[in-house]
Short mmCIF file of C-alpha atoms in Angstrom, two decimals:
data_model
loop_
_atom_site.label_atom_id
_atom_site.label_comp_id
_atom_site.label_asym_id
_atom_site.label_seq_id
_atom_site.Cartn_x
_atom_site.Cartn_y
_atom_site.Cartn_z
CA MET W 1 -21.68 5.01 -14.63
CA LEU W 2 -20.19 2.36 -16.57
CA TYR W 3 -22.48 -0.38 -18.05
CA GLY W 4 -21.60 -3.61 -19.88
CA CYS W 5 -22.93 -6.70 -21.56
CA HIS W 6 -21.29 -10.05 -22.29
CA ARG W 7 -22.54 -12.96 -24.45
CA ASP W 8 -20.52 -16.32 -24.54
CA ASN W 9 -20.24 -17.95 -27.85
CA PHE W 10 -22.27 -15.47 -29.79
CA ARG W 11 -21.71 -15.22 -33.63
CA ILE W 12 -23.33 -12.86 -35.99
CA GLY W 13 -24.87 -14.64 -38.89
CA ALA W 14 -26.75 -13.58 -42.14
CA ASP W 15 -30.04 -14.10 -40.39
CA THR W 16 -29.09 -11.97 -37.32
CA ARG W 17 -31.32 -8.68 -37.53
CA THR W 18 -31.98 -7.90 -33.99
CA LEU W 19 -29.59 -8.25 -31.14
CA HIS W 20 -31.16 -7.91 -27.54
CA VAL W 21 -28.67 -6.92 -24.92
CA GLU W 22 -29.13 -6.22 -21.32
CA LEU W 23 -26.77 -3.75 -19.77
CA GLN W 24 -25.47 -4.44 -16.36
CA PRO W 25 -23.70 -1.87 -13.96
CA MET W 26 -20.11 -2.06 -13.68
CA VAL W 27 -19.61 0.35 -10.97
CA PHE W 28 -21.32 0.01 -7.77
CA SER W 29 -22.22 2.48 -4.72
CA TYR W 30 -21.36 1.52 -0.94
CA LEU W 31 -23.17 3.71 1.59
CA ILE W 32 -20.72 3.91 4.38
CA ARG W 33 -21.98 4.91 7.96
CA TYR W 34 -20.08 5.46 10.92
CA GLU W 35 -22.46 5.70 13.76
CA PHE W 36 -21.30 7.36 17.17
CA LEU W 37 -22.43 6.74 20.68
CA SER W 38 -21.26 10.25 21.72
CA GLY W 39 -18.85 13.03 20.71
CA ILE W 40 -19.83 13.76 17.24
CA GLU W 41 -20.19 17.48 18.19
CA HIS W 42 -16.35 17.59 18.70
CA VAL W 43 -15.68 16.56 15.13
CA ALA W 44 -14.86 19.27 12.49
CA GLN W 45 -13.99 17.22 9.47
CA ALA W 46 -13.98 13.47 8.41
CA ARG W 47 -12.23 11.42 5.92
CA GLY W 48 -12.30 7.70 5.08
CA THR W 49 -10.53 4.81 3.38
CA LEU W 50 -11.83 1.44 2.21
CA SER W 51 -9.26 -0.92 1.32
CA GLY W 52 -9.20 -4.29 -0.76
CA ILE W 53 -11.18 -2.85 -3.59
CA ALA W 54 -10.46 -3.85 -7.18
CA ASP W 55 -8.74 -1.41 -9.27
CA GLY W 56 -10.47 -2.30 -12.59
CA VAL W 57 -13.17 -4.58 -14.05
CA MET W 58 -13.07 -6.67 -17.15
CA LEU W 59 -15.66 -5.50 -19.68
CA HIS W 60 -15.84 -8.69 -21.57
CA ASN W 61 -16.90 -10.80 -18.52
CA ALA W 62 -17.54 -8.40 -15.53
CA HIS W 63 -14.85 -9.97 -13.44
CA THR W 64 -12.87 -7.46 -11.15
CA SER W 65 -9.08 -7.34 -11.18
CA SER W 66 -6.84 -9.17 -8.71
CA THR W 67 -5.11 -5.88 -7.70
CA PRO W 68 -6.37 -4.45 -4.57
CA VAL W 69 -6.37 -0.53 -3.87
CA SER W 70 -7.77 1.68 -1.20
CA LEU W 71 -10.26 4.25 -2.05
CA LEU W 72 -9.97 7.57 -0.29
CA TYR W 73 -13.04 9.65 0.10
CA ASP W 74 -14.41 12.72 2.06
CA ALA W 75 -17.43 12.26 4.28
CA ASP W 76 -20.16 14.25 5.52
CA LEU W 77 -20.97 14.95 9.26
CA THR W 78 -24.42 14.11 10.44
CA PRO W 79 -26.06 14.53 13.87
CA TRP W 80 -25.70 10.71 14.52
CA GLY W 81 -22.11 10.30 13.01
CA VAL W 82 -20.36 10.46 9.59
CA GLN W 83 -21.53 9.21 6.29
CA ALA W 84 -20.22 8.63 2.65
CA VAL W 85 -21.33 7.29 -0.83
CA VAL W 86 -18.31 5.53 -2.55
CA ARG W 87 -18.54 4.32 -6.06
CA SER W 88 -16.35 1.28 -6.83
CA PHE W 89 -15.79 -1.75 -9.08
CA GLY W 90 -16.22 -3.98 -6.10
CA CYS W 91 -14.21 -6.51 -4.35
CA CYS W 92 -11.01 -8.08 -5.97
CA ASN W 93 -11.19 -11.28 -8.01
CA PHE W 94 -15.04 -11.07 -7.94
CA GLU W 95 -16.85 -13.39 -10.27
CA PRO W 96 -20.67 -13.18 -10.22
CA THR W 97 -20.63 -16.84 -9.34
CA THR W 98 -18.25 -16.41 -6.13
CA SER W 99 -18.23 -14.63 -3.03
CA ALA W 100 -15.80 -11.98 -2.22
CA PRO W 101 -12.38 -12.74 -0.52
CA ARG W 102 -11.51 -11.48 3.01
CA GLY W 103 -9.07 -8.59 3.80
CA HIS W 104 -11.04 -5.41 3.93
CA THR W 105 -10.47 -2.54 6.23
CA LEU W 106 -12.71 0.54 6.56
CA GLY W 107 -10.69 3.71 8.08
CA LEU W 108 -11.91 6.93 9.57
CA VAL W 109 -9.84 9.97 10.09
CA LEU W 110 -11.45 12.55 12.14
CA LYS W 111 -10.27 16.16 12.69
CA LEU W 112 -11.58 17.34 15.86
CA LYS W 113 -12.50 21.17 16.56
CA ASN W 114 -9.50 21.49 18.62
CA GLY W 115 -7.21 20.63 15.83
CA LYS W 116 -6.40 16.94 16.96
CA VAL W 117 -6.57 14.14 14.81
CA LYS W 118 -8.02 10.75 15.74
CA LYS W 119 -7.74 7.66 13.61
CA LEU W 120 -9.86 4.54 13.59
CA ASP W 121 -9.72 1.26 11.63
CA PHE W 122 -12.52 -1.37 11.42
CA ASP W 123 -12.34 -4.83 9.90
CA VAL W 124 -15.24 -5.10 7.39
CA SER W 125 -14.44 -8.17 5.59
CA PHE W 126 -17.60 -10.10 6.82
CA GLN W 127 -19.87 -7.21 5.54
CA LEU W 128 -18.14 -7.24 2.11
CA ARG W 129 -18.21 -10.96 1.91
CA TYR W 130 -21.98 -10.61 1.37
CA GLN W 131 -22.20 -7.44 -0.75
CA PRO W 132 -19.08 -7.48 -2.87
CA ARG W 133 -20.71 -5.22 -5.52
CA GLY W 134 -22.14 -2.35 -3.61
CA GLY W 135 -24.23 -2.16 -0.40
CA VAL W 136 -24.19 -0.80 3.16
CA ILE W 137 -21.12 -0.71 5.37
CA THR W 138 -21.42 0.21 8.88
CA ALA W 139 -19.02 1.02 11.80
CA ASP W 140 -20.82 1.60 15.02
CA SER W 141 -20.10 2.43 18.72
CA ILE W 142 -17.49 5.16 18.02
CA VAL W 143 -16.89 7.60 21.02
CA ILE W 144 -15.22 10.77 21.07
CA THR W 145 -14.54 11.66 24.93
CA ASP W 146 -14.55 15.01 26.48
CA GLY W 147 -10.84 14.37 27.29
CA GLU W 148 -10.03 14.04 23.62
CA ALA W 149 -11.90 17.15 22.84
CA VAL W 150 -9.92 19.48 25.33
CA CYS W 151 -8.47 22.44 23.52
CA GLY W 152 -5.09 22.22 24.89
CA GLU W 153 -2.48 20.08 26.77
CA PHE W 154 -2.15 22.55 29.44
CA GLU W 155 -4.20 25.41 31.26
CA VAL W 156 -3.37 28.90 30.30
CA ASP W 157 -3.38 31.25 33.49
CA VAL W 158 -2.58 34.91 33.10
CA GLU W 159 -1.51 36.96 36.05
CA ASP W 160 -2.47 40.60 36.57
CA ARG W 161 0.12 42.99 35.05
CA GLY W 162 -0.34 45.63 37.70
CA ASP W 163 -1.13 49.36 37.19
CA TYR W 164 -1.28 50.96 33.82
CA GLU W 165 1.56 53.43 32.87
CA ASP W 166 1.14 56.09 30.26
CA ILE W 167 3.93 56.57 27.93
CA LEU W 168 3.78 59.60 25.83
CA LEU W 169 5.17 59.48 22.40
CA PRO W 170 6.54 62.85 20.86
CA ILE W 171 4.89 63.22 17.49
CA GLY W 172 5.89 66.17 15.35
CA ASN W 173 3.35 68.23 13.43
CA ASN W 174 5.19 68.18 10.15
CA ARG W 175 6.87 65.39 8.40
CA ARG W 176 10.57 66.78 8.62
CA ASP W 177 10.26 66.51 12.52
CA ASN W 178 10.10 62.55 12.12
CA VAL W 179 12.76 62.06 9.68
CA SER W 180 16.47 61.89 10.45
CA SER W 181 18.91 63.30 7.94
CA ILE W 182 21.96 61.11 6.82
CA ASN W 183 25.00 63.10 5.81
#
C-alpha cells in the first residue's frame, strides 16, 4: 500500500512543535466480478484486463497521471463466475474534486477445458465514473454454450481393424545373436 498527505501553504515556524497529518491511501482496490448465466463449468482458466487506468499518482496532491494504461490480472474461478481483486492508482486525470473521464473497457479471456479461447469485452465507463478510486465492477449475463465447449471440430470414428495376427520376433539368448558385425 502507498499512503500520502498533502498540505497547501504550510510553513514550519519556530513555534511549530507538533504536526498532525492524516495519511490517505494512494492505491485502491477494485473487486471485479464476471457473473455467468451458464457455462462456467466449461472454463479452465481466466484472465482479465482493465483499461484507462492511471499509470501513476502525484504524491504532493493525490492527482493521477493523464497517461492511461491497461492492467492485466489473473482471475479466480468461482461457482457463479470469475472474480479478481485489482489494485491501481485509479482513473486517469482524477482529482478529488472531479469525476472520472470515460473510456474504460473490462476484458475477459477464458481458456475453456477443450483448449479453445474465448475473449469478451465490456464497457465499464459508467461504473468507473462513480468509483474512480476503487469499488466493485461487474460484468454479467455471460454465457458459454455447450457448442463452444465441444472438444473437437469433427467427430472421431474408428473402424474395426479385423482379426489379430500374431507376429513372432526371434530374440536370441545371448547378446552376440542380436548384434551385427561390421567388417
